[in-house]
Structures are given as C-alpha cells and as structure tokens.
mmCIF file of C-alpha atoms in Angstrom:
data_model
loop_
_atom_site.group_PDB
_atom_site.id
_atom_site.type_symbol
_atom_site.label_atom_id
_atom_site.label_comp_id
_atom_site.label_asym_id
_atom_site.label_seq_id
_atom_site.Cartn_x
_atom_site.Cartn_y
_atom_site.Cartn_z
ATOM 1 C CA MET A 1 126.013 205.378 128.403
ATOM 2 C CA ASN A 2 128.391 205.975 125.469
ATOM 3 C CA GLU A 3 131.164 203.389 125.076
ATOM 4 C CA ALA A 4 130.099 201.636 128.260
ATOM 5 C CA VAL A 5 132.184 198.632 129.292
ATOM 6 C CA TYR A 6 129.751 196.015 130.602
ATOM 7 C CA VAL A 7 131.250 193.341 132.858
ATOM 8 C CA PHE A 8 129.809 190.377 134.748
ATOM 9 C CA PRO A 9 132.417 189.364 137.364
ATOM 10 C CA GLY A 10 132.369 186.427 139.750
ATOM 11 C CA THR A 11 134.210 183.324 140.884
ATOM 12 C CA PHE A 12 131.779 181.105 138.920
ATOM 13 C CA SER A 13 133.121 177.973 140.588
ATOM 14 C CA PRO A 14 131.382 176.595 138.630
ATOM 15 C CA PRO A 15 129.127 178.655 136.304
ATOM 16 C CA THR A 16 125.535 177.404 136.477
ATOM 17 C CA ILE A 17 122.430 177.693 134.338
ATOM 18 C CA GLY A 18 121.388 180.481 136.728
ATOM 19 C CA HIS A 19 124.482 182.514 135.812
ATOM 20 C CA PHE A 20 123.859 181.708 132.156
ATOM 21 C CA LYS A 21 120.291 183.054 132.312
ATOM 22 C CA VAL A 22 121.576 186.340 133.779
ATOM 23 C CA VAL A 23 124.048 186.609 130.893
ATOM 24 C CA ILE A 24 121.325 185.921 128.316
ATOM 25 C CA GLU A 25 119.129 188.700 129.708
ATOM 26 C CA ALA A 26 122.071 191.106 129.930
ATOM 27 C CA SER A 27 123.089 190.336 126.335
ATOM 28 C CA LYS A 28 119.743 191.730 125.171
ATOM 29 C CA ILE A 29 120.577 195.083 126.777
ATOM 30 C CA CYS A 30 124.360 195.381 126.370
ATOM 31 C CA ASP A 31 126.148 195.796 123.055
ATOM 32 C CA ASN A 32 129.016 193.758 124.468
ATOM 33 C CA LEU A 33 129.476 192.013 127.792
ATOM 34 C CA THR A 34 132.625 190.519 129.301
ATOM 35 C CA ILE A 35 132.313 187.703 131.832
ATOM 36 C CA ILE A 36 135.234 187.970 134.264
ATOM 37 C CA CYS A 37 136.278 184.867 136.202
ATOM 38 C CA SER A 38 138.160 185.800 139.355
ATOM 39 C CA ARG A 39 139.459 184.470 142.646
ATOM 40 C CA ASN A 40 137.821 185.451 145.910
ATOM 41 C CA PRO A 41 140.168 185.044 148.901
ATOM 42 C CA ASP A 42 137.142 185.171 151.207
ATOM 43 C CA LYS A 43 135.673 182.056 149.577
ATOM 44 C CA SER A 44 137.376 178.873 150.712
ATOM 45 C CA SER A 45 135.065 176.702 148.616
ATOM 46 C CA CYS A 46 136.294 177.655 145.141
ATOM 47 C CA TRP A 47 136.962 174.287 143.538
ATOM 48 C CA PHE A 48 138.293 175.591 140.231
ATOM 49 C CA ILE A 49 140.819 178.210 139.159
ATOM 50 C CA PRO A 50 139.658 181.121 136.948
ATOM 51 C CA GLU A 51 141.215 179.601 133.816
ATOM 52 C CA GLU A 52 139.139 176.439 134.293
ATOM 53 C CA CYS A 53 135.984 178.497 134.827
ATOM 54 C CA VAL A 54 136.622 180.349 131.550
ATOM 55 C CA GLU A 55 136.561 176.982 129.753
ATOM 56 C CA PHE A 56 133.388 175.975 131.612
ATOM 57 C CA TRP A 57 131.636 179.119 130.389
ATOM 58 C CA LYS A 58 132.432 178.158 126.805
ATOM 59 C CA SER A 59 130.355 174.992 127.229
ATOM 60 C CA TYR A 60 127.211 177.131 127.343
ATOM 61 C CA ASN A 61 125.679 178.577 124.168
ATOM 62 C CA LEU A 62 126.830 182.137 124.744
ATOM 63 C CA PRO A 63 125.553 184.891 122.410
ATOM 64 C CA SER A 64 128.086 186.392 119.983
ATOM 65 C CA ASN A 65 128.292 189.664 121.948
ATOM 66 C CA ILE A 66 129.565 187.852 125.055
ATOM 67 C CA SER A 67 133.247 187.212 125.797
ATOM 68 C CA VAL A 68 134.895 185.431 128.731
ATOM 69 C CA THR A 69 138.219 186.165 130.410
ATOM 70 C CA THR A 70 140.011 186.048 133.751
ATOM 71 C CA PHE A 71 140.392 189.014 136.090
ATOM 72 C CA SER A 72 144.161 189.024 135.561
ATOM 73 C CA GLN A 73 143.722 189.181 131.778
ATOM 74 C CA PHE A 74 141.040 191.880 131.994
ATOM 75 C CA THR A 75 143.231 194.131 134.140
ATOM 76 C CA LYS A 76 146.122 193.933 131.663
ATOM 77 C CA THR A 77 144.153 196.404 129.532
ATOM 78 C CA LYS A 78 143.682 199.875 130.973
ATOM 79 C CA HIS A 79 139.982 200.751 131.293
ATOM 80 C CA ASP A 80 138.261 204.034 132.063
ATOM 81 C CA MET A 81 136.520 202.885 135.250
ATOM 82 C CA SER A 82 133.938 205.672 134.937
ATOM 83 C CA LYS A 83 132.605 203.789 131.892
ATOM 84 C CA VAL A 84 132.550 200.341 133.491
ATOM 85 C CA VAL A 85 129.048 199.004 134.202
ATOM 86 C CA MET A 86 128.888 195.976 136.467
ATOM 87 C CA VAL A 87 126.097 193.490 135.735
ATOM 88 C CA ARG A 88 124.627 191.846 138.815
ATOM 89 C CA GLY A 89 122.026 189.101 139.087
ATOM 90 C CA ILE A 90 119.486 189.553 141.880
ATOM 91 C CA ARG A 91 117.730 186.379 143.055
ATOM 92 C CA ASN A 92 116.045 187.490 146.265
ATOM 93 C CA GLU A 93 115.991 190.019 149.120
ATOM 94 C CA LYS A 94 119.173 188.533 150.577
ATOM 95 C CA ASP A 95 121.055 189.315 147.355
ATOM 96 C CA LEU A 96 119.604 192.818 147.321
ATOM 97 C CA ALA A 97 120.705 193.483 150.908
ATOM 98 C CA HIS A 98 124.206 192.258 150.057
ATOM 99 C CA GLU A 99 124.505 194.796 147.231
ATOM 100 C CA ASN A 100 125.164 197.685 149.626
ATOM 101 C CA ASN A 101 128.489 196.127 150.601
ATOM 102 C CA VAL A 102 129.282 195.249 146.982
ATOM 103 C CA VAL A 103 128.728 198.839 145.826
ATOM 104 C CA LEU A 104 130.863 200.301 148.625
ATOM 105 C CA LEU A 105 133.750 197.883 148.044
ATOM 106 C CA ASN A 106 133.766 198.308 144.264
ATOM 107 C CA LYS A 107 133.723 202.081 144.565
ATOM 108 C CA LYS A 108 136.592 201.980 147.066
ATOM 109 C CA ASP A 109 138.758 199.376 145.288
ATOM 110 C CA TYR A 110 138.038 200.018 141.598
ATOM 111 C CA GLY A 111 136.129 203.282 141.293
ATOM 112 C CA ILE A 112 133.051 201.539 139.845
ATOM 113 C CA ASN A 113 129.807 203.487 140.251
ATOM 114 C CA ASN A 114 127.557 202.059 137.530
ATOM 115 C CA TYR A 115 125.424 198.928 137.806
ATOM 116 C CA LEU A 116 122.930 196.983 135.725
ATOM 117 C CA TYR A 117 120.728 194.722 137.837
ATOM 118 C CA ILE A 118 119.083 191.665 136.291
ATOM 119 C CA LEU A 119 116.207 190.143 138.244
ATOM 120 C CA THR A 120 116.447 186.356 138.169
ATOM 121 C CA ASP A 121 113.503 184.294 136.975
ATOM 122 C CA PRO A 122 111.909 182.615 140.055
ATOM 123 C CA GLU A 123 112.519 179.247 138.367
ATOM 124 C CA PHE A 124 116.275 179.756 138.813
ATOM 125 C CA GLU A 125 116.191 181.589 142.147
ATOM 126 C CA ASN A 126 117.665 178.766 144.209
ATOM 127 C CA ILE A 127 120.427 177.803 141.781
ATOM 128 C CA SER A 128 123.974 178.568 142.909
ATOM 129 C CA SER A 129 127.526 177.303 142.523
ATOM 130 C CA SER A 130 127.475 176.069 146.116
ATOM 131 C CA LEU A 131 124.327 174.015 145.428
ATOM 132 C CA ALA A 132 125.992 172.505 142.352
ATOM 133 C CA ARG A 133 129.017 171.515 144.448
ATOM 134 C CA GLU A 134 126.753 170.063 147.148
ATOM 135 C CA LEU A 135 124.814 167.933 144.646
ATOM 136 C CA ALA A 136 128.074 166.757 143.084
ATOM 137 C CA SER A 137 129.341 165.699 146.525
ATOM 138 C CA LYS A 138 126.188 163.606 146.921
ATOM 139 C CA LEU A 139 126.506 162.234 143.359
ATOM 140 C CA ASP A 140 122.957 163.420 142.706
ATOM 141 C CA LEU A 141 123.456 163.299 138.945
ATOM 142 C CA GLU A 142 119.816 163.846 138.018
ATOM 143 C CA ALA A 143 119.471 167.048 140.057
ATOM 144 C CA LEU A 144 122.938 168.296 139.110
ATOM 145 C CA SER A 145 122.229 167.892 135.382
ATOM 146 C CA LYS A 146 119.478 170.518 135.672
ATOM 147 C CA LEU A 147 121.914 173.099 137.066
ATOM 148 C CA VAL A 148 125.019 172.862 134.879
ATOM 149 C CA SER A 149 126.292 171.948 131.409
ATOM 150 C CA PRO A 150 127.603 168.409 130.687
ATOM 151 C CA MET A 151 131.179 169.738 130.763
ATOM 152 C CA VAL A 152 130.697 171.252 134.213
ATOM 153 C CA LEU A 153 128.927 168.140 135.508
ATOM 154 C CA THR A 154 131.843 165.975 134.361
ATOM 155 C CA ALA A 155 134.414 168.249 136.018
ATOM 156 C CA LEU A 156 132.447 168.338 139.281
ATOM 157 C CA ILE A 157 132.052 164.562 139.492
ATOM 158 C CA GLU A 158 135.698 163.933 138.583
ATOM 159 C CA LYS A 159 136.692 166.453 141.267
ATOM 160 C CA CYS A 160 134.502 164.892 143.963
ATOM 161 C CA LEU A 161 135.572 161.333 143.193
ATOM 162 C CA GLU A 162 139.216 162.318 142.549
ATOM 163 C CA GLN A 163 139.137 160.582 139.178
ATOM 164 C CA LYS A 164 141.293 161.280 136.138
ATOM 165 C CA ASN A 165 138.603 160.785 133.487
ATOM 166 C CA ILE A 166 134.967 159.722 133.475
ATOM 167 C CA VAL A 167 134.020 158.665 129.954
ATOM 168 C CA MET A 168 130.706 157.514 128.471
ATOM 169 C CA VAL A 169 131.178 154.740 125.900
ATOM 170 C CA VAL A 170 128.518 154.553 123.192
ATOM 171 C CA GLY A 171 127.914 152.527 120.047
ATOM 172 C CA ARG A 172 125.643 149.993 118.433
ATOM 173 C CA PRO A 173 125.491 146.344 119.557
ATOM 174 C CA ALA A 174 128.288 144.056 118.275
ATOM 175 C CA SER A 175 130.474 147.045 117.407
ATOM 176 C CA GLY A 176 133.288 145.845 119.675
ATOM 177 C CA LYS A 177 132.696 148.022 122.759
ATOM 178 C CA SER A 178 133.052 145.275 125.355
ATOM 179 C CA THR A 179 136.058 143.777 123.557
ATOM 180 C CA ILE A 180 137.959 147.081 123.468
ATOM 181 C CA LEU A 181 137.005 147.897 127.062
ATOM 182 C CA GLY A 182 138.128 144.429 128.122
ATOM 183 C CA HIS A 183 141.523 145.080 126.537
ATOM 184 C CA LEU A 184 141.712 148.494 128.236
ATOM 185 C CA THR A 185 141.217 147.047 131.717
ATOM 186 C CA LYS A 186 143.968 144.475 131.084
ATOM 187 C CA LEU A 187 146.394 147.091 129.767
ATOM 188 C CA ASP A 188 146.300 149.313 132.850
ATOM 189 C CA PRO A 189 144.706 148.842 136.296
ATOM 190 C CA LYS A 190 143.749 152.536 136.179
ATOM 191 C CA ASN A 191 141.287 151.771 133.364
ATOM 192 C CA ILE A 192 137.958 150.802 134.959
ATOM 193 C CA HIS A 193 135.001 149.421 132.972
ATOM 194 C CA ILE A 194 131.464 149.943 134.292
ATOM 195 C CA ASN A 195 129.097 147.885 132.138
ATOM 196 C CA THR A 196 125.574 149.262 132.530
ATOM 197 C CA ASP A 197 124.143 146.199 130.753
ATOM 198 C CA GLU A 198 124.739 144.443 134.064
ATOM 199 C CA PHE A 199 122.491 147.026 135.730
ATOM 200 C CA ASN A 200 119.677 145.977 133.420
ATOM 201 C CA HIS A 201 120.001 142.375 134.599
ATOM 202 C CA GLN A 202 119.810 143.511 138.236
ATOM 203 C CA ILE A 203 116.756 145.675 137.539
ATOM 204 C CA LYS A 204 114.990 142.897 135.619
ATOM 205 C CA THR A 205 113.167 141.600 138.714
ATOM 206 C CA LEU A 206 111.793 145.076 139.389
ATOM 207 C CA LEU A 207 110.613 145.373 135.783
ATOM 208 C CA LYS A 208 108.890 141.998 135.902
ATOM 209 C CA GLU A 209 106.958 143.201 138.943
ATOM 210 C CA ALA A 210 106.010 146.433 137.151
ATOM 211 C CA PHE A 211 104.967 144.615 133.966
ATOM 212 C CA PRO A 212 103.644 141.240 135.196
ATOM 213 C CA GLY A 213 103.304 138.592 132.503
ATOM 214 C CA GLU A 214 104.572 140.896 129.752
ATOM 215 C CA ASP A 215 107.501 140.347 127.417
ATOM 216 C CA LEU A 216 110.005 143.031 128.462
ATOM 217 C CA LEU A 217 111.433 143.294 124.938
ATOM 218 C CA ARG A 218 107.936 144.009 123.698
ATOM 219 C CA VAL A 219 107.472 146.601 126.448
ATOM 220 C CA ALA A 220 110.767 148.248 125.441
ATOM 221 C CA GLU A 221 109.504 148.468 121.867
ATOM 222 C CA THR A 222 105.962 149.701 122.563
ATOM 223 C CA ASN A 223 106.082 151.455 125.944
ATOM 224 C CA GLU A 224 109.649 152.697 126.373
ATOM 225 C CA ALA A 225 108.640 155.844 128.282
ATOM 226 C CA GLU A 226 107.000 153.830 131.067
ATOM 227 C CA LEU A 227 109.913 151.395 131.129
ATOM 228 C CA LEU A 228 112.303 154.313 131.640
ATOM 229 C CA ARG A 229 110.122 155.789 134.375
ATOM 230 C CA VAL A 230 110.304 152.559 136.363
ATOM 231 C CA SER A 231 113.987 151.802 135.772
ATOM 232 C CA THR A 232 115.726 155.209 135.828
ATOM 233 C CA LYS A 233 116.061 155.703 139.604
ATOM 234 C CA PRO A 234 117.376 152.195 140.426
ATOM 235 C CA TRP A 235 119.671 152.407 137.363
ATOM 236 C CA PHE A 236 121.292 155.586 138.673
ATOM 237 C CA ASN A 237 121.552 154.133 142.179
ATOM 238 C CA LEU A 238 123.597 151.272 140.726
ATOM 239 C CA LEU A 239 125.749 153.723 138.770
ATOM 240 C CA ARG A 240 126.442 155.749 141.924
ATOM 241 C CA GLU A 241 127.491 152.592 143.780
ATOM 242 C CA ALA A 242 129.840 151.612 140.958
ATOM 243 C CA LEU A 243 131.399 155.090 140.782
ATOM 244 C CA ILE A 244 132.009 155.197 144.537
ATOM 245 C CA LYS A 245 133.754 151.795 144.456
ATOM 246 C CA ALA A 246 136.185 152.804 141.690
ATOM 247 C CA PRO A 247 139.786 153.426 142.876
ATOM 248 C CA LYS A 248 140.836 157.082 142.924
ATOM 249 C CA GLY A 249 142.905 158.358 139.997
ATOM 250 C CA SER A 250 141.207 156.051 137.499
ATOM 251 C CA ASN A 251 139.925 156.390 133.958
ATOM 252 C CA ILE A 252 136.336 155.219 134.319
ATOM 253 C CA PHE A 253 134.661 153.987 131.139
ATOM 254 C CA ILE A 254 130.882 153.795 131.564
ATOM 255 C CA GLU A 255 129.461 151.605 128.813
ATOM 256 C CA ALA A 256 126.021 152.964 127.895
ATOM 257 C CA ALA A 257 125.403 151.981 124.271
ATOM 258 C CA TYR A 258 122.371 154.247 123.853
ATOM 259 C CA GLY A 259 123.764 157.241 125.768
ATOM 260 C CA LEU A 260 123.429 159.636 122.813
ATOM 261 C CA GLN A 261 119.888 158.601 121.873
ATOM 262 C CA GLU A 262 117.489 161.548 121.588
ATOM 263 C CA ASN A 263 115.192 160.243 124.338
ATOM 264 C CA LYS A 264 118.082 159.303 126.654
ATOM 265 C CA LYS A 265 120.727 162.075 126.417
ATOM 266 C CA LEU A 266 122.772 160.425 129.151
ATOM 267 C CA TYR A 267 125.667 162.792 128.433
ATOM 268 C CA ASN A 268 123.700 165.337 130.489
ATOM 269 C CA LEU A 269 123.956 163.002 133.483
ATOM 270 C CA ILE A 270 127.167 161.014 133.008
ATOM 271 C CA SER A 271 129.873 162.796 131.040
ATOM 272 C CA ARG A 272 130.633 165.153 128.181
ATOM 273 C CA LYS A 273 133.637 162.907 127.370
ATOM 274 C CA ILE A 274 132.445 160.395 124.802
ATOM 275 C CA LEU A 275 134.142 157.314 123.363
ATOM 276 C CA SER A 276 132.170 156.232 120.290
ATOM 277 C CA ILE A 277 132.918 152.729 119.013
ATOM 278 C CA GLY A 278 131.240 151.682 115.788
ATOM 279 C CA CYS A 279 131.196 149.628 112.624
ATOM 280 C CA ARG A 280 130.207 151.748 109.610
ATOM 281 C CA ASP A 281 129.191 148.679 107.567
ATOM 282 C CA VAL A 282 125.613 148.089 108.741
ATOM 283 C CA VAL A 283 125.299 144.754 106.892
ATOM 284 C CA GLN A 284 128.443 143.465 108.608
ATOM 285 C CA LEU A 285 127.120 144.702 111.954
ATOM 286 C CA GLU A 286 123.788 142.911 111.475
ATOM 287 C CA LYS A 287 125.649 139.678 110.669
ATOM 288 C CA ARG A 288 127.681 140.040 113.866
ATOM 289 C CA ILE A 289 124.490 140.465 115.896
ATOM 290 C CA ILE A 290 122.888 137.378 114.341
ATOM 291 C CA ASN A 291 126.058 135.275 114.642
ATOM 292 C CA ARG A 292 126.364 135.993 118.358
ATOM 293 C CA GLY A 293 122.805 134.733 118.912
ATOM 294 C CA THR A 294 121.068 138.020 119.746
ATOM 295 C CA PRO A 295 118.829 138.704 116.706
ATOM 296 C CA HIS A 296 116.204 140.381 118.929
ATOM 297 C CA ILE A 297 118.605 143.332 119.324
ATOM 298 C CA LEU A 298 118.180 144.165 115.624
ATOM 299 C CA LEU A 299 114.897 145.863 116.602
ATOM 300 C CA PHE A 300 116.788 148.453 118.628
ATOM 301 C CA MET A 301 120.086 148.697 116.734
ATOM 302 C CA ARG A 302 119.145 151.573 114.433
ATOM 303 C CA LYS A 303 117.804 153.629 117.353
ATOM 304 C CA ILE A 304 121.378 153.928 118.583
ATOM 305 C CA PRO A 305 123.321 156.629 116.682
ATOM 306 C CA ASP A 306 126.165 155.422 114.451
ATOM 307 C CA ILE A 307 129.579 157.127 114.498
ATOM 308 C CA ALA A 308 128.632 159.878 112.023
ATOM 309 C CA GLU A 309 125.448 160.708 113.921
ATOM 310 C CA SER A 310 127.288 160.544 117.250
ATOM 311 C CA ILE A 311 129.833 163.099 116.021
ATOM 312 C CA ARG A 312 127.005 165.409 114.912
ATOM 313 C CA ILE A 313 125.241 165.122 118.289
ATOM 314 C CA ALA A 314 128.513 165.750 120.129
ATOM 315 C CA LYS A 315 129.208 168.884 118.102
ATOM 316 C CA GLU A 316 125.703 170.273 118.645
ATOM 317 C CA ASN A 317 125.905 169.712 122.400
ATOM 318 C CA LYS A 318 129.521 170.843 122.923
ATOM 319 C CA LEU A 319 130.708 167.347 123.853
ATOM 320 C CA GLU A 320 134.187 165.953 123.181
ATOM 321 C CA ILE A 321 134.118 162.665 121.266
ATOM 322 C CA ILE A 322 136.893 160.231 120.387
ATOM 323 C CA SER A 323 135.721 157.794 117.701
ATOM 324 C CA ILE A 324 137.018 154.303 116.954
ATOM 325 C CA GLU A 325 135.947 152.452 113.788
ATOM 326 C CA THR A 326 135.799 148.651 114.070
ATOM 327 C CA ASP A 327 135.051 147.510 110.512
ATOM 328 C CA GLY A 328 138.340 145.579 110.326
ATOM 329 C CA PRO A 329 139.249 142.177 111.800
ATOM 330 C CA VAL A 330 138.763 141.597 115.515
ATOM 331 C CA GLU A 331 142.552 141.358 115.976
ATOM 332 C CA GLU A 332 142.787 145.128 115.349
ATOM 333 C CA LEU A 333 140.680 145.934 118.408
ATOM 334 C CA ASN A 334 143.534 145.257 120.821
ATOM 335 C CA SER A 335 145.868 147.684 119.008
ATOM 336 C CA LYS A 336 143.165 150.368 119.138
ATOM 337 C CA ALA A 337 142.744 149.764 122.860
ATOM 338 C CA VAL A 338 146.524 150.161 123.273
ATOM 339 C CA LYS A 339 146.438 153.504 121.435
ATOM 340 C CA ILE A 340 143.700 154.974 123.597
ATOM 341 C CA SER A 341 145.238 153.653 126.835
ATOM 342 C CA GLU A 342 148.610 155.184 125.956
ATOM 343 C CA LYS A 343 146.918 158.438 125.015
ATOM 344 C CA ILE A 344 145.089 158.921 128.299
ATOM 345 C CA ASN A 345 147.734 157.459 130.612
ATOM 346 C CA LYS A 346 151.035 158.567 129.070
ATOM 347 C CA GLU A 347 150.461 161.827 127.195
ATOM 348 C CA VAL A 348 151.526 164.828 129.273
ATOM 349 C CA ASN A 349 148.631 167.244 129.917
ATOM 350 C CA PHE A 350 146.250 164.961 128.001
ATOM 351 C CA LYS A 351 142.825 166.465 127.365
ATOM 352 C CA TRP A 352 139.839 164.581 126.002
ATOM 353 C CA LYS A 353 139.383 166.221 122.584
ATOM 354 C CA THR A 354 137.301 165.285 119.543
ATOM 355 C CA CYS A 355 139.226 163.088 117.093
ATOM 356 C CA LEU A 356 139.086 159.875 115.065
ATOM 357 C CA LEU A 357 141.495 157.333 116.536
ATOM 358 C CA GLU A 358 143.152 155.568 113.598
#
C-alpha cells in the first residue's frame, strides 16, 4: 500500500516484552510504524497514563523506524484514514475471536479498514500487561523481570508499594556506600537503607548446609554459579520482606555492591535507578580495605564495576545512574549525602537522571 500509515495502538499499561516482540516483527515489514499509547475507558486497571507509557516504550531497544506517541498527539495531525494500517498481535484463538469486534468498532469510529496481523511466538503467548501487574502486586521480581524492562519493573514496584523511589546502590568495598547511606537515613526519615549484606549473614547457615565443611569464600571464588543457585531464592525472599516493611512514600536505597556485575545484573530485578558510589584511586581503595581488616575482599573487589564501568553498563542497558566519587576525605561524605537527599526530597518534579553529583 503506497504511503501507508502503520500504527500499533494500545493502552500498554505497561508495555511488555510481548508487545516489544510484535513491534520487532512489524518493523521488518513496515517502512515506519507509530506506537500509539491511549486510554481505554472500558479498562479500569490502567495503572499508568499514556505519557508515562510513552516513556516506558523508550526503555526498550526500538528499531529506528519505530516512533512512539500518545493518541491525543497522533490525532492532532490529520491522517487519511484509508491509508492507516493497524498492526495487531495475535497470541491465541481468544485474540482472534476478539478481532471481529475490534474491526467493527474501528471501522465505525475511525474508518479504519486495513490490518496487519502479527502471530506471536508461542514463547510469549501468555505475556500480558495484566500478568505484569499481577506479578508486581505479588512482588515476584524474578518472574516480572522476564516480562518487562528494568524501567517498567521499577515503576510497577514503586506503584504497588506506593514508594517515591526504589534505588539500587552499587560500588566496590570500602568506597563509602554504607557511610553515605547512614547519613541519608539520619537526614530524612523518608530515606530507607536496605543493606543486602545482612541477607548474606542470614543465609550463611543455609550455605553451610549446602557446602558442608567448605570455606564459603573459597566456594564463592571457585563455584560462584552453584553458590548463586542455592542463595538466590532465599535472598529475594528477604528482599521482599524488607520492601514490604518500608513505610509508604519512602526513598528506598537497596545496597547491592555487585548489582551491575555481568553475572548478576540485579538491575533487571531491583531497579533501573542506580546510585554508584566509588573511589577512582584503586590503590587508596585497597588500603581502605586492608585497614578495615577485610583483606579477603580484595579477591572480589575488581569483579565489581568501578564508576566508569558502571556508567557504561547503565548507558548500554538504558538505566539512570547518579554517581558519587569518594576519593576525598571521609568528612566530605556527609555533604554529598546532604546533596542527594535534598535533590530527591526537595526538588519539584524530581526525576532520577544520569549525572555526576559533585
């Protein structure tokens, strides 16, 4: 069809990997495709407004011939409806049966007669926005992470828990994470610190049973995959408990030093909002580790990305990262905590955006 206007409309509250796969397949056929985020008055379960859903779509790696807008913006431009082709994803027979009503309504309301149907891969057949919302309500982070982008996961969990911000705090040992987070909790009762190192102490008994008579540090060095297999489920159970206990309207800082590690990628399960705290001077950092009596941590220090690497990982994965450098004297850490607390608690319409906090 010459000069066809391909559109993929929906509430997308939120957009899932299933929607994304439909768009990818359609992009191979269409010269240009516009995703249209709209409101549906018949759906009472739309958690997000169209403008929010537009931003969610941008967290997926959309092809260059794909654009995203709201229904109100799309209708500001006059279109020849005879040239509009509506893209529809078909997951199963139920979807197919529903299309009769869709076709009749679109013809009546908008004069749309042309459709492009994309058959969904069976692997993604059961994925839907409603399932994503259900998993978020249950705080099933592992399952939810397979359905949506880190940005969408963060928004869903913040929505369910009625929290202001959920932030993952990363950085190498002795970089000042706990010190800054300690200052943050004193500055404002809305700043909550969840220290996942404490989870490791609680899981230690379980690990000793799984690896009887073995040095757990040695196991972590030589058999990390098995260690993760044993500890992941109880670790996330403890995280869920901590999240549920947090007062509503809080800024929750989840300290997970290794959250950006290649074999961890906890941003997929915790948050796309990252606070990276680090000392660029590696020699100084090693001295700090030795002076605090934890030389065994030196074995794992370099596995944890430094600030520069953390920024690169964040950019590649469409995360938002605020970085704090801690090479100076320890007295400076309190002033940096003050800056970030004021930013998130006092700035009007504050949004977590990538920057270096001076």
